[in-house]
């Protein structure tokens, strides 16, 4: 946010209103040091774009005195976001409001091993159907967010050497998904920019943001349930194992998207891993690893989702192996917790049940320094299967309405 005494633009004012830091004209003057006339001019641009509205709560007292001021609100009805969350054999997609409410949702089989062209093409069809179900137009879509089960270079939106996504390495996911959406929704007038009724819709390529699934699950869960937690870690244990880290409200990705890939920390075992190495945590403690051990004992299981179903049915063998897997993960998490000192450690994914969580806690509290766990809450997911969708939608909104990007979009709209 531009500080007081500096030239705060319309995007900076929008940020203040969206975050609830200043929600009247007077409060915006006080926060930015701008004159009443300048604040009015910049707010007028936001009103014409359809991004702001006057609140329904009625006038409030101005911090500058004088007559009561009308509250200002971010208008989340002027556009929608599309989001999808890919797992290895299943996917979910949704239409969301700009404040994260899900308007329409679909889940079904989608196999990442079928390759990016086929998978992303199918998602384009899902998005078209969901928009129709939600009663929204393609030109109301301001952006698309996608969660994938592999490391992502956030600058390019391309996955980097993903162990469980054959054929996806370096693929132009953004371009293909944008094209698939356009092909399935094109009515001859082009795809719009999500300006709603506040400004004329203009043909444009819908921006696509891609990130790792654990990252976006962490982002969604932290924002929805733990907004005041300054260090938040989510560990997803499904077919593979990955972690998402949110520090001071922002995702921590590392230098090229590889942060949080704890599934490939060596734990001393000799089991072969899909990454080509041996002894990785994912090779011994993921949902896929547990499924393999169950299958070897004669129990039909081939994936983390099969293990989840067995755990839900109370299968004793699955529960025992899940607890053992939890202990292996807890041993690694003792180091993670000591390094990051989070306030919340959330366990999510197919194995995130009582047996696995018990195993995690046994080794975590045994191995980590007492100081590192004294204020730590170890919890399970609140949003469940929707966490990745909520996080992907939030990522798009935070990107598109950040001050500098908002200024660019307002200029492109001609307001």
mmCIF file of C-alpha atoms in Angstrom:
data_model
loop_
_atom_site.group_PDB
_atom_site.id
_atom_site.type_symbol
_atom_site.label_atom_id
_atom_site.label_comp_id
_atom_site.label_asym_id
_atom_site.label_seq_id
_atom_site.Cartn_x
_atom_site.Cartn_y
_atom_site.Cartn_z
ATOM 1 C CA UNK A 1 0.000 0.000 0.000
ATOM 2 C CA UNK A 2 1.247 3.469 -0.903
ATOM 3 C CA UNK A 3 2.026 5.340 2.309
ATOM 4 C CA UNK A 4 0.572 8.628 3.553
ATOM 5 C CA UNK A 5 2.029 11.591 1.699
ATOM 6 C CA UNK A 6 2.755 9.573 -1.447
ATOM 7 C CA UNK A 7 0.574 9.538 -4.564
ATOM 8 C CA UNK A 8 -1.995 6.834 -3.828
ATOM 9 C CA UNK A 9 -3.770 5.753 -7.000
ATOM 10 C CA UNK A 10 -7.230 4.312 -7.537
ATOM 11 C CA UNK A 11 -5.815 0.819 -7.051
ATOM 12 C CA UNK A 12 -4.448 1.799 -3.641
ATOM 13 C CA UNK A 13 -7.842 3.165 -2.585
ATOM 14 C CA UNK A 14 -9.495 -0.045 -3.755
ATOM 15 C CA UNK A 15 -7.029 -2.049 -1.661
ATOM 16 C CA UNK A 16 -7.878 -0.020 1.449
ATOM 17 C CA UNK A 17 -11.592 -0.595 0.943
ATOM 18 C CA UNK A 18 -11.217 -4.320 0.086
ATOM 19 C CA UNK A 19 -9.143 -4.977 3.201
ATOM 20 C CA UNK A 20 -11.492 -2.973 5.424
ATOM 21 C CA UNK A 21 -8.761 -0.504 6.420
ATOM 22 C CA UNK A 22 -10.627 2.583 5.186
ATOM 23 C CA UNK A 23 -14.257 2.362 4.096
ATOM 24 C CA UNK A 24 -15.414 5.994 3.830
ATOM 25 C CA UNK A 25 -14.212 8.927 1.753
ATOM 26 C CA UNK A 26 -13.031 10.674 4.884
ATOM 27 C CA UNK A 27 -11.113 7.633 6.104
ATOM 28 C CA UNK A 28 -9.457 7.335 2.699
ATOM 29 C CA UNK A 29 -8.391 10.980 2.889
ATOM 30 C CA UNK A 30 -6.936 10.381 6.319
ATOM 31 C CA UNK A 31 -5.140 7.169 5.294
ATOM 32 C CA UNK A 32 -3.607 8.571 2.105
ATOM 33 C CA UNK A 33 -3.221 12.301 2.746
ATOM 34 C CA UNK A 34 -5.023 13.022 -0.533
ATOM 35 C CA UNK A 35 -7.450 15.902 -0.898
ATOM 36 C CA UNK A 36 -11.191 15.348 -0.910
ATOM 37 C CA UNK A 37 -11.348 16.214 -4.624
ATOM 38 C CA UNK A 38 -8.564 13.779 -5.555
ATOM 39 C CA UNK A 39 -10.132 10.955 -3.543
ATOM 40 C CA UNK A 40 -13.438 11.679 -5.263
ATOM 41 C CA UNK A 41 -11.879 11.552 -8.722
ATOM 42 C CA UNK A 42 -10.169 8.223 -8.055
ATOM 43 C CA UNK A 43 -13.247 6.683 -6.484
ATOM 44 C CA UNK A 44 -15.254 7.776 -9.531
ATOM 45 C CA UNK A 45 -13.013 5.588 -11.717
ATOM 46 C CA UNK A 46 -13.715 2.597 -9.467
ATOM 47 C CA UNK A 47 -17.457 3.238 -9.522
ATOM 48 C CA UNK A 48 -17.472 3.510 -13.312
ATOM 49 C CA UNK A 49 -15.599 0.196 -13.574
ATOM 50 C CA UNK A 50 -18.246 -1.382 -11.337
ATOM 51 C CA UNK A 51 -15.688 -2.350 -8.722
ATOM 52 C CA UNK A 52 -17.059 -0.302 -5.820
ATOM 53 C CA UNK A 53 -20.528 0.328 -4.457
ATOM 54 C CA UNK A 54 -22.010 2.270 -1.592
ATOM 55 C CA UNK A 55 -22.688 0.083 1.411
ATOM 56 C CA UNK A 56 -26.096 -0.915 2.661
ATOM 57 C CA UNK A 57 -25.259 -0.122 6.278
ATOM 58 C CA UNK A 58 -26.088 3.569 6.063
ATOM 59 C CA UNK A 59 -24.002 6.622 6.938
ATOM 60 C CA UNK A 60 -21.250 6.524 9.537
ATOM 61 C CA UNK A 61 -19.435 9.321 11.314
ATOM 62 C CA UNK A 62 -16.447 10.697 9.395
ATOM 63 C CA UNK A 63 -13.060 10.750 11.161
ATOM 64 C CA UNK A 64 -12.669 14.288 9.775
ATOM 65 C CA UNK A 65 -15.919 15.505 11.296
ATOM 66 C CA UNK A 66 -18.840 17.099 9.443
ATOM 67 C CA UNK A 67 -21.774 15.248 7.988
ATOM 68 C CA UNK A 68 -21.906 11.429 8.162
ATOM 69 C CA UNK A 69 -20.107 9.532 5.375
ATOM 70 C CA UNK A 70 -21.501 6.704 3.270
ATOM 71 C CA UNK A 71 -19.608 3.442 3.614
ATOM 72 C CA UNK A 72 -17.857 2.002 0.588
ATOM 73 C CA UNK A 73 -17.710 -1.687 -0.342
ATOM 74 C CA UNK A 74 -15.936 -3.830 -2.902
ATOM 75 C CA UNK A 75 -18.645 -4.940 -5.362
ATOM 76 C CA UNK A 76 -18.115 -8.688 -5.661
ATOM 77 C CA UNK A 77 -21.009 -9.074 -8.113
ATOM 78 C CA UNK A 78 -19.332 -7.380 -11.074
ATOM 79 C CA UNK A 79 -17.329 -10.453 -12.096
ATOM 80 C CA UNK A 80 -16.723 -14.114 -11.276
ATOM 81 C CA UNK A 81 -13.679 -16.377 -11.060
ATOM 82 C CA UNK A 82 -13.275 -19.893 -12.416
ATOM 83 C CA UNK A 83 -11.175 -22.340 -10.401
ATOM 84 C CA UNK A 84 -10.108 -25.958 -10.766
ATOM 85 C CA UNK A 85 -8.155 -28.351 -8.557
ATOM 86 C CA UNK A 86 -6.473 -31.316 -10.248
ATOM 87 C CA UNK A 87 -5.504 -34.460 -8.382
ATOM 88 C CA UNK A 88 -3.933 -37.465 -10.072
ATOM 89 C CA UNK A 89 -7.230 -39.151 -10.986
ATOM 90 C CA UNK A 90 -9.909 -36.679 -9.974
ATOM 91 C CA UNK A 91 -10.657 -32.993 -10.349
ATOM 92 C CA UNK A 92 -13.022 -30.357 -9.041
ATOM 93 C CA UNK A 93 -14.030 -27.115 -10.739
ATOM 94 C CA UNK A 94 -16.192 -24.193 -9.679
ATOM 95 C CA UNK A 95 -17.508 -20.734 -10.389
ATOM 96 C CA UNK A 96 -16.820 -18.400 -7.452
ATOM 97 C CA UNK A 97 -17.675 -14.854 -6.521
ATOM 98 C CA UNK A 98 -14.831 -12.422 -5.949
ATOM 99 C CA UNK A 99 -15.211 -12.984 -2.209
ATOM 100 C CA UNK A 100 -14.953 -16.767 -2.461
ATOM 101 C CA UNK A 101 -18.573 -17.944 -2.438
ATOM 102 C CA UNK A 102 -19.042 -21.003 -4.651
ATOM 103 C CA UNK A 103 -21.893 -20.481 -7.132
ATOM 104 C CA UNK A 104 -21.620 -23.776 -9.030
ATOM 105 C CA UNK A 105 -19.344 -26.790 -8.589
ATOM 106 C CA UNK A 106 -18.513 -30.059 -10.318
ATOM 107 C CA UNK A 107 -16.256 -32.988 -9.464
ATOM 108 C CA UNK A 108 -15.389 -35.997 -11.575
ATOM 109 C CA UNK A 109 -12.765 -38.309 -12.974
ATOM 110 C CA UNK A 110 -9.918 -36.574 -14.781
ATOM 111 C CA UNK A 111 -6.609 -38.426 -15.074
ATOM 112 C CA UNK A 112 -3.465 -36.272 -15.218
ATOM 113 C CA UNK A 113 -1.563 -39.084 -16.945
ATOM 114 C CA UNK A 114 -3.819 -38.518 -19.983
ATOM 115 C CA UNK A 115 -1.709 -35.415 -20.612
ATOM 116 C CA UNK A 116 -2.231 -31.660 -20.439
ATOM 117 C CA UNK A 117 -3.903 -31.184 -23.819
ATOM 118 C CA UNK A 118 -6.723 -33.611 -23.068
ATOM 119 C CA UNK A 119 -7.134 -32.684 -19.405
ATOM 120 C CA UNK A 120 -7.178 -28.915 -19.943
ATOM 121 C CA UNK A 121 -9.479 -29.283 -22.921
ATOM 122 C CA UNK A 122 -11.937 -31.184 -20.733
ATOM 123 C CA UNK A 123 -11.712 -28.500 -18.050
ATOM 124 C CA UNK A 124 -12.710 -25.898 -20.633
ATOM 125 C CA UNK A 125 -15.945 -27.836 -21.156
ATOM 126 C CA UNK A 126 -16.539 -28.112 -17.416
ATOM 127 C CA UNK A 127 -16.135 -24.349 -17.053
ATOM 128 C CA UNK A 128 -18.634 -23.644 -19.843
ATOM 129 C CA UNK A 129 -21.237 -25.918 -18.228
ATOM 130 C CA UNK A 130 -20.663 -24.439 -14.765
ATOM 131 C CA UNK A 131 -21.108 -20.875 -16.024
ATOM 132 C CA UNK A 132 -24.423 -21.879 -17.549
ATOM 133 C CA UNK A 133 -25.461 -23.539 -14.283
ATOM 134 C CA UNK A 134 -24.514 -20.419 -12.308
ATOM 135 C CA UNK A 135 -26.375 -18.158 -14.723
ATOM 136 C CA UNK A 136 -23.256 -16.127 -15.529
ATOM 137 C CA UNK A 137 -21.836 -15.085 -18.901
ATOM 138 C CA UNK A 138 -18.330 -15.827 -20.214
ATOM 139 C CA UNK A 139 -17.638 -12.072 -20.395
ATOM 140 C CA UNK A 140 -18.140 -11.865 -16.624
ATOM 141 C CA UNK A 141 -15.115 -14.106 -15.971
ATOM 142 C CA UNK A 142 -12.155 -12.015 -14.825
ATOM 143 C CA UNK A 143 -9.681 -14.876 -14.383
ATOM 144 C CA UNK A 144 -9.047 -18.598 -13.961
ATOM 145 C CA UNK A 145 -7.096 -20.277 -11.150
ATOM 146 C CA UNK A 146 -5.720 -23.812 -11.417
ATOM 147 C CA UNK A 147 -4.194 -26.044 -8.718
ATOM 148 C CA UNK A 148 -1.959 -28.884 -9.930
ATOM 149 C CA UNK A 149 -0.192 -31.727 -8.050
ATOM 150 C CA UNK A 150 3.349 -30.681 -8.880
ATOM 151 C CA UNK A 151 5.901 -27.883 -8.401
ATOM 152 C CA UNK A 152 5.074 -24.735 -10.399
ATOM 153 C CA UNK A 153 7.222 -21.819 -11.513
ATOM 154 C CA UNK A 154 4.803 -19.023 -10.619
ATOM 155 C CA UNK A 155 6.406 -16.634 -13.123
ATOM 156 C CA UNK A 156 5.603 -18.863 -16.102
ATOM 157 C CA UNK A 157 2.769 -20.997 -14.754
ATOM 158 C CA UNK A 158 4.581 -24.131 -15.958
ATOM 159 C CA UNK A 159 5.187 -27.231 -13.850
ATOM 160 C CA UNK A 160 8.820 -28.122 -13.258
ATOM 161 C CA UNK A 161 9.817 -31.805 -13.337
ATOM 162 C CA UNK A 162 6.602 -33.058 -11.688
ATOM 163 C CA UNK A 163 7.058 -36.637 -10.397
ATOM 164 C CA UNK A 164 3.373 -37.607 -10.779
ATOM 165 C CA UNK A 165 2.415 -35.575 -13.866
ATOM 166 C CA UNK A 166 4.030 -37.300 -16.880
ATOM 167 C CA UNK A 167 3.943 -35.160 -20.011
ATOM 168 C CA UNK A 168 3.328 -31.888 -18.180
ATOM 169 C CA UNK A 169 6.903 -30.716 -17.621
ATOM 170 C CA UNK A 170 7.301 -27.231 -19.115
ATOM 171 C CA UNK A 171 3.906 -27.338 -20.850
ATOM 172 C CA UNK A 172 2.115 -24.021 -21.518
ATOM 173 C CA UNK A 173 -0.770 -24.628 -19.119
ATOM 174 C CA UNK A 174 -1.920 -21.007 -19.096
ATOM 175 C CA UNK A 175 -2.195 -20.765 -22.856
ATOM 176 C CA UNK A 176 -3.941 -24.116 -23.319
ATOM 177 C CA UNK A 177 -6.503 -23.559 -20.565
ATOM 178 C CA UNK A 178 -7.299 -20.043 -21.790
ATOM 179 C CA UNK A 179 -7.741 -21.410 -25.305
ATOM 180 C CA UNK A 180 -9.924 -24.299 -24.106
ATOM 181 C CA UNK A 181 -12.168 -21.876 -22.226
ATOM 182 C CA UNK A 182 -12.421 -19.578 -25.241
ATOM 183 C CA UNK A 183 -13.213 -22.446 -27.613
ATOM 184 C CA UNK A 184 -15.983 -23.792 -25.387
ATOM 185 C CA UNK A 185 -17.599 -20.416 -24.677
ATOM 186 C CA UNK A 186 -16.957 -18.389 -27.857
ATOM 187 C CA UNK A 187 -20.205 -16.983 -29.234
ATOM 188 C CA UNK A 188 -18.572 -14.816 -31.871
ATOM 189 C CA UNK A 189 -18.119 -11.767 -29.664
ATOM 190 C CA UNK A 190 -14.968 -12.832 -27.849
ATOM 191 C CA UNK A 191 -14.250 -13.422 -24.194
ATOM 192 C CA UNK A 192 -14.680 -10.487 -21.861
ATOM 193 C CA UNK A 193 -12.688 -8.974 -19.041
ATOM 194 C CA UNK A 194 -15.191 -9.388 -16.235
ATOM 195 C CA UNK A 195 -16.180 -5.731 -16.051
ATOM 196 C CA UNK A 196 -19.856 -6.467 -15.426
ATOM 197 C CA UNK A 197 -22.375 -3.705 -16.031
ATOM 198 C CA UNK A 198 -20.091 -0.963 -14.760
ATOM 199 C CA UNK A 199 -18.152 -0.742 -18.037
ATOM 200 C CA UNK A 200 -18.474 -2.140 -21.531
ATOM 201 C CA UNK A 201 -17.251 -5.717 -21.908
ATOM 202 C CA UNK A 202 -14.215 -5.941 -24.185
ATOM 203 C CA UNK A 203 -12.772 -8.973 -25.919
ATOM 204 C CA UNK A 204 -9.627 -10.147 -24.164
ATOM 205 C CA UNK A 205 -7.771 -13.281 -23.165
ATOM 206 C CA UNK A 206 -8.826 -14.398 -19.709
ATOM 207 C CA UNK A 207 -5.754 -14.498 -17.421
ATOM 208 C CA UNK A 208 -4.875 -17.905 -15.991
ATOM 209 C CA UNK A 209 -2.887 -18.405 -12.782
ATOM 210 C CA UNK A 210 -1.388 -21.793 -11.915
ATOM 211 C CA UNK A 211 0.066 -22.975 -8.612
ATOM 212 C CA UNK A 212 0.789 -26.119 -6.657
ATOM 213 C CA UNK A 213 -2.247 -27.758 -5.058
ATOM 214 C CA UNK A 214 -0.849 -27.793 -1.511
ATOM 215 C CA UNK A 215 0.039 -24.108 -1.862
ATOM 216 C CA UNK A 216 -3.471 -23.168 -2.911
ATOM 217 C CA UNK A 217 -5.076 -25.367 -0.272
ATOM 218 C CA UNK A 218 -2.927 -23.624 2.338
ATOM 219 C CA UNK A 219 -3.832 -20.213 0.938
ATOM 220 C CA UNK A 220 -7.551 -20.990 0.978
ATOM 221 C CA UNK A 221 -7.538 -22.519 4.456
ATOM 222 C CA UNK A 222 -5.423 -19.753 5.994
ATOM 223 C CA UNK A 223 -7.563 -16.978 4.552
ATOM 224 C CA UNK A 224 -10.855 -18.668 5.429
ATOM 225 C CA UNK A 225 -10.099 -19.961 8.896
ATOM 226 C CA UNK A 226 -6.846 -18.509 10.242
ATOM 227 C CA UNK A 227 -6.416 -14.991 8.805
ATOM 228 C CA UNK A 228 -4.453 -13.820 11.853
ATOM 229 C CA UNK A 229 -1.953 -16.698 11.772
ATOM 230 C CA UNK A 230 1.358 -15.254 10.568
ATOM 231 C CA UNK A 231 2.974 -18.635 9.886
ATOM 232 C CA UNK A 232 0.678 -21.370 8.557
ATOM 233 C CA UNK A 233 1.654 -24.793 7.171
ATOM 234 C CA UNK A 234 -0.635 -27.259 5.396
ATOM 235 C CA UNK A 235 0.491 -30.780 4.531
ATOM 236 C CA UNK A 236 -1.486 -32.647 1.888
ATOM 237 C CA UNK A 237 -1.168 -36.430 2.025
ATOM 238 C CA UNK A 238 -2.892 -38.095 -0.910
ATOM 239 C CA UNK A 239 -1.305 -39.979 -3.797
ATOM 240 C CA UNK A 240 1.796 -37.883 -3.040
ATOM 241 C CA UNK A 241 2.849 -35.618 -0.178
ATOM 242 C CA UNK A 242 3.340 -31.862 -0.375
ATOM 243 C CA UNK A 243 3.205 -28.827 1.872
ATOM 244 C CA UNK A 244 2.000 -25.263 1.434
ATOM 245 C CA UNK A 245 3.420 -22.432 3.548
ATOM 246 C CA UNK A 246 1.742 -19.062 4.127
ATOM 247 C CA UNK A 247 3.853 -16.401 5.869
ATOM 248 C CA UNK A 248 2.355 -13.020 6.770
ATOM 249 C CA UNK A 249 -0.588 -13.692 4.459
ATOM 250 C CA UNK A 250 1.532 -14.540 1.396
ATOM 251 C CA UNK A 251 2.501 -17.876 -0.118
ATOM 252 C CA UNK A 252 6.126 -18.873 0.304
ATOM 253 C CA UNK A 253 7.185 -20.622 -2.907
ATOM 254 C CA UNK A 254 10.989 -20.563 -2.822
ATOM 255 C CA UNK A 255 13.056 -19.344 -5.771
ATOM 256 C CA UNK A 256 11.291 -21.374 -8.459
ATOM 257 C CA UNK A 257 8.219 -22.951 -6.887
ATOM 258 C CA UNK A 258 9.921 -25.880 -5.178
ATOM 259 C CA UNK A 259 9.235 -24.928 -1.554
ATOM 260 C CA UNK A 260 7.154 -27.410 0.416
ATOM 261 C CA UNK A 261 8.038 -30.527 -1.596
ATOM 262 C CA UNK A 262 8.540 -32.553 1.576
ATOM 263 C CA UNK A 263 7.422 -35.794 -0.061
ATOM 264 C CA UNK A 264 10.911 -36.132 -1.533
ATOM 265 C CA UNK A 265 12.868 -35.740 1.673
ATOM 266 C CA UNK A 266 14.879 -38.944 2.204
ATOM 267 C CA UNK A 267 13.819 -40.874 5.290
ATOM 268 C CA UNK A 268 16.227 -43.803 5.196
ATOM 269 C CA UNK A 269 13.963 -46.455 3.693
ATOM 270 C CA UNK A 270 14.857 -48.249 0.453
ATOM 271 C CA UNK A 271 11.479 -48.019 -1.283
ATOM 272 C CA UNK A 272 11.602 -46.730 -4.881
ATOM 273 C CA UNK A 273 9.888 -43.397 -5.512
ATOM 274 C CA UNK A 274 8.204 -42.157 -8.680
ATOM 275 C CA UNK A 275 10.719 -39.304 -8.796
ATOM 276 C CA UNK A 276 13.466 -41.839 -9.610
ATOM 277 C CA UNK A 277 15.108 -41.827 -6.183
ATOM 278 C CA UNK A 278 14.744 -44.276 -3.314
ATOM 279 C CA UNK A 279 13.707 -43.757 0.273
ATOM 280 C CA UNK A 280 11.583 -40.615 -0.233
ATOM 281 C CA UNK A 281 8.891 -39.860 2.331
ATOM 282 C CA UNK A 282 6.212 -40.203 -0.360
ATOM 283 C CA UNK A 283 7.481 -43.691 -1.199
ATOM 284 C CA UNK A 284 6.713 -44.936 2.302
ATOM 285 C CA UNK A 285 3.987 -42.683 3.746
ATOM 286 C CA UNK A 286 1.763 -41.317 0.960
ATOM 287 C CA UNK A 287 -1.703 -42.558 0.130
ATOM 288 C CA UNK A 288 -0.209 -44.333 -2.872
ATOM 289 C CA UNK A 289 2.364 -46.080 -0.671
ATOM 290 C CA UNK A 290 -0.288 -47.198 1.827
ATOM 291 C CA UNK A 291 -2.492 -48.432 -1.041
ATOM 292 C CA UNK A 292 0.408 -50.471 -2.415
ATOM 293 C CA UNK A 293 1.038 -52.128 0.956
ATOM 294 C CA UNK A 294 -2.665 -52.905 1.315
ATOM 295 C CA UNK A 295 -2.745 -54.436 -2.154
ATOM 296 C CA UNK A 296 0.282 -56.582 -1.290
ATOM 297 C CA UNK A 297 -1.707 -57.947 1.670
ATOM 298 C CA UNK A 298 -4.661 -58.792 -0.534
ATOM 299 C CA UNK A 299 -6.819 -55.699 0.097
ATOM 300 C CA UNK A 300 -8.040 -54.063 -3.148
ATOM 301 C CA UNK A 301 -6.497 -50.568 -3.185
ATOM 302 C CA UNK A 302 -4.660 -48.640 -5.880
ATOM 303 C CA UNK A 303 -4.724 -44.989 -4.811
ATOM 304 C CA UNK A 304 -5.008 -42.581 -1.912
ATOM 305 C CA UNK A 305 -8.740 -42.231 -2.517
ATOM 306 C CA UNK A 306 -9.135 -46.015 -2.104
ATOM 307 C CA UNK A 307 -7.331 -45.778 1.229
ATOM 308 C CA UNK A 308 -9.605 -42.901 2.245
ATOM 309 C CA UNK A 309 -12.669 -45.063 1.533
ATOM 310 C CA UNK A 310 -11.230 -47.958 3.535
ATOM 311 C CA UNK A 311 -10.485 -45.661 6.468
ATOM 312 C CA UNK A 312 -14.033 -44.289 6.340
ATOM 313 C CA UNK A 313 -15.336 -47.864 6.456
ATOM 314 C CA UNK A 314 -13.227 -48.604 9.555
ATOM 315 C CA UNK A 315 -10.845 -51.089 7.912
ATOM 316 C CA UNK A 316 -8.355 -52.066 10.671
ATOM 317 C CA UNK A 317 -5.458 -52.801 8.309
ATOM 318 C CA UNK A 318 -5.821 -49.445 6.584
ATOM 319 C CA UNK A 319 -5.990 -47.678 9.953
ATOM 320 C CA UNK A 320 -2.822 -49.383 11.192
ATOM 321 C CA UNK A 321 -0.883 -48.477 8.057
ATOM 322 C CA UNK A 322 -2.224 -44.916 8.106
ATOM 323 C CA UNK A 323 -1.004 -44.491 11.675
ATOM 324 C CA UNK A 324 2.413 -45.847 10.703
ATOM 325 C CA UNK A 325 2.513 -43.440 7.740
ATOM 326 C CA UNK A 326 1.557 -40.607 10.066
ATOM 327 C CA UNK A 327 4.522 -41.385 12.283
ATOM 328 C CA UNK A 328 6.877 -41.181 9.297
ATOM 329 C CA UNK A 329 5.387 -37.840 8.260
ATOM 330 C CA UNK A 330 5.449 -36.589 11.862
ATOM 331 C CA UNK A 331 9.165 -37.349 12.056
ATOM 332 C CA UNK A 332 9.819 -35.080 9.046
ATOM 333 C CA UNK A 333 7.394 -32.438 10.302
ATOM 334 C CA UNK A 334 9.374 -32.117 13.526
ATOM 335 C CA UNK A 335 12.117 -30.522 11.420
ATOM 336 C CA UNK A 336 9.621 -28.404 9.463
ATOM 337 C CA UNK A 337 8.051 -27.085 12.664
ATOM 338 C CA UNK A 338 11.425 -26.357 14.236
ATOM 339 C CA UNK A 339 12.501 -24.445 11.131
ATOM 340 C CA UNK A 340 9.313 -22.447 10.482
ATOM 341 C CA UNK A 341 7.745 -22.178 13.963
ATOM 342 C CA UNK A 342 4.166 -22.085 12.609
ATOM 343 C CA UNK A 343 1.103 -21.316 14.669
ATOM 344 C CA UNK A 344 -1.027 -23.812 12.748
ATOM 345 C CA UNK A 345 -0.062 -27.131 11.170
ATOM 346 C CA UNK A 346 -2.956 -28.485 9.115
ATOM 347 C CA UNK A 347 -3.145 -32.056 7.811
ATOM 348 C CA UNK A 348 -5.262 -32.481 4.676
ATOM 349 C CA UNK A 349 -5.800 -34.956 1.861
ATOM 350 C CA UNK A 350 -6.975 -38.550 1.580
ATOM 351 C CA UNK A 351 -5.185 -39.785 4.717
ATOM 352 C CA UNK A 352 -6.180 -36.865 6.954
ATOM 353 C CA UNK A 353 -8.134 -38.838 9.511
ATOM 354 C CA UNK A 354 -7.816 -39.897 13.134
ATOM 355 C CA UNK A 355 -5.330 -42.731 12.600
ATOM 356 C CA UNK A 356 -2.905 -40.704 10.496
ATOM 357 C CA UNK A 357 -3.186 -37.628 12.721
ATOM 358 C CA UNK A 358 -2.463 -39.759 15.794
ATOM 359 C CA UNK A 359 0.724 -41.014 14.194
ATOM 360 C CA UNK A 360 1.800 -37.488 13.223
ATOM 361 C CA UNK A 361 1.325 -36.191 16.750
ATOM 362 C CA UNK A 362 3.198 -39.110 18.321
ATOM 363 C CA UNK A 363 6.442 -38.397 16.447
ATOM 364 C CA UNK A 364 6.065 -34.637 16.060
ATOM 365 C CA UNK A 365 5.794 -33.918 19.770
ATOM 366 C CA UNK A 366 8.432 -36.510 20.571
ATOM 367 C CA UNK A 367 11.048 -35.132 18.156
ATOM 368 C CA UNK A 368 10.399 -31.369 17.948
ATOM 369 C CA UNK A 369 11.707 -28.913 20.526
ATOM 370 C CA UNK A 370 9.058 -28.124 23.165
ATOM 371 C CA UNK A 371 9.392 -24.440 22.390
ATOM 372 C CA UNK A 372 8.489 -25.086 18.732
ATOM 373 C CA UNK A 373 5.242 -26.843 19.633
ATOM 374 C CA UNK A 374 4.185 -24.842 22.718
ATOM 375 C CA UNK A 375 1.858 -22.573 20.695
ATOM 376 C CA UNK A 376 1.257 -24.931 17.770
ATOM 377 C CA UNK A 377 -2.223 -26.106 16.799
ATOM 378 C CA UNK A 378 -2.257 -29.368 14.829
ATOM 379 C CA UNK A 379 -5.574 -29.525 13.009
ATOM 380 C CA UNK A 380 -7.339 -31.043 10.014
ATOM 381 C CA UNK A 381 -8.879 -29.290 7.034
ATOM 382 C CA UNK A 382 -11.908 -27.036 7.473
ATOM 383 C CA UNK A 383 -12.716 -26.557 3.798
ATOM 384 C CA UNK A 384 -12.168 -30.182 2.806
ATOM 385 C CA UNK A 385 -12.245 -30.818 -0.951
ATOM 386 C CA UNK A 386 -13.021 -27.171 -1.604
ATOM 387 C CA UNK A 387 -9.781 -25.808 -0.124
ATOM 388 C CA UNK A 388 -7.892 -25.797 -3.432
ATOM 389 C CA UNK A 389 -10.799 -24.136 -5.234
ATOM 390 C CA UNK A 390 -11.102 -21.402 -2.622
ATOM 391 C CA UNK A 391 -7.349 -20.833 -2.668
ATOM 392 C CA UNK A 392 -7.193 -20.716 -6.473
ATOM 393 C CA UNK A 393 -10.035 -18.196 -6.580
ATOM 394 C CA UNK A 394 -8.398 -16.036 -3.914
ATOM 395 C CA UNK A 395 -5.082 -16.104 -5.778
ATOM 396 C CA UNK A 396 -6.761 -14.745 -8.916
ATOM 397 C CA UNK A 397 -8.569 -11.981 -7.040
ATOM 398 C CA UNK A 398 -5.492 -10.886 -5.111
ATOM 399 C CA UNK A 399 -3.515 -10.751 -8.345
ATOM 400 C CA UNK A 400 -6.073 -8.888 -10.456
ATOM 401 C CA UNK A 401 -7.081 -6.329 -7.814
ATOM 402 C CA UNK A 402 -3.622 -5.615 -6.375
ATOM 403 C CA UNK A 403 -2.932 -1.859 -6.671
ATOM 404 C CA UNK A 404 -0.570 -1.847 -9.659
ATOM 405 C CA UNK A 405 -2.492 -4.460 -11.612
ATOM 406 C CA UNK A 406 -5.794 -2.722 -10.833
ATOM 407 C CA UNK A 407 -4.394 0.521 -12.272
ATOM 408 C CA UNK A 408 -3.400 -1.301 -15.467
ATOM 409 C CA UNK A 409 -6.838 -2.851 -15.825
ATOM 410 C CA UNK A 410 -8.619 0.456 -15.222
ATOM 411 C CA UNK A 411 -6.555 2.086 -17.970
ATOM 412 C CA UNK A 412 -7.356 -0.832 -20.310
ATOM 413 C CA UNK A 413 -11.063 -0.290 -19.575
ATOM 414 C CA UNK A 414 -10.740 3.395 -20.387
ATOM 415 C CA UNK A 415 -11.923 4.606 -16.972
#
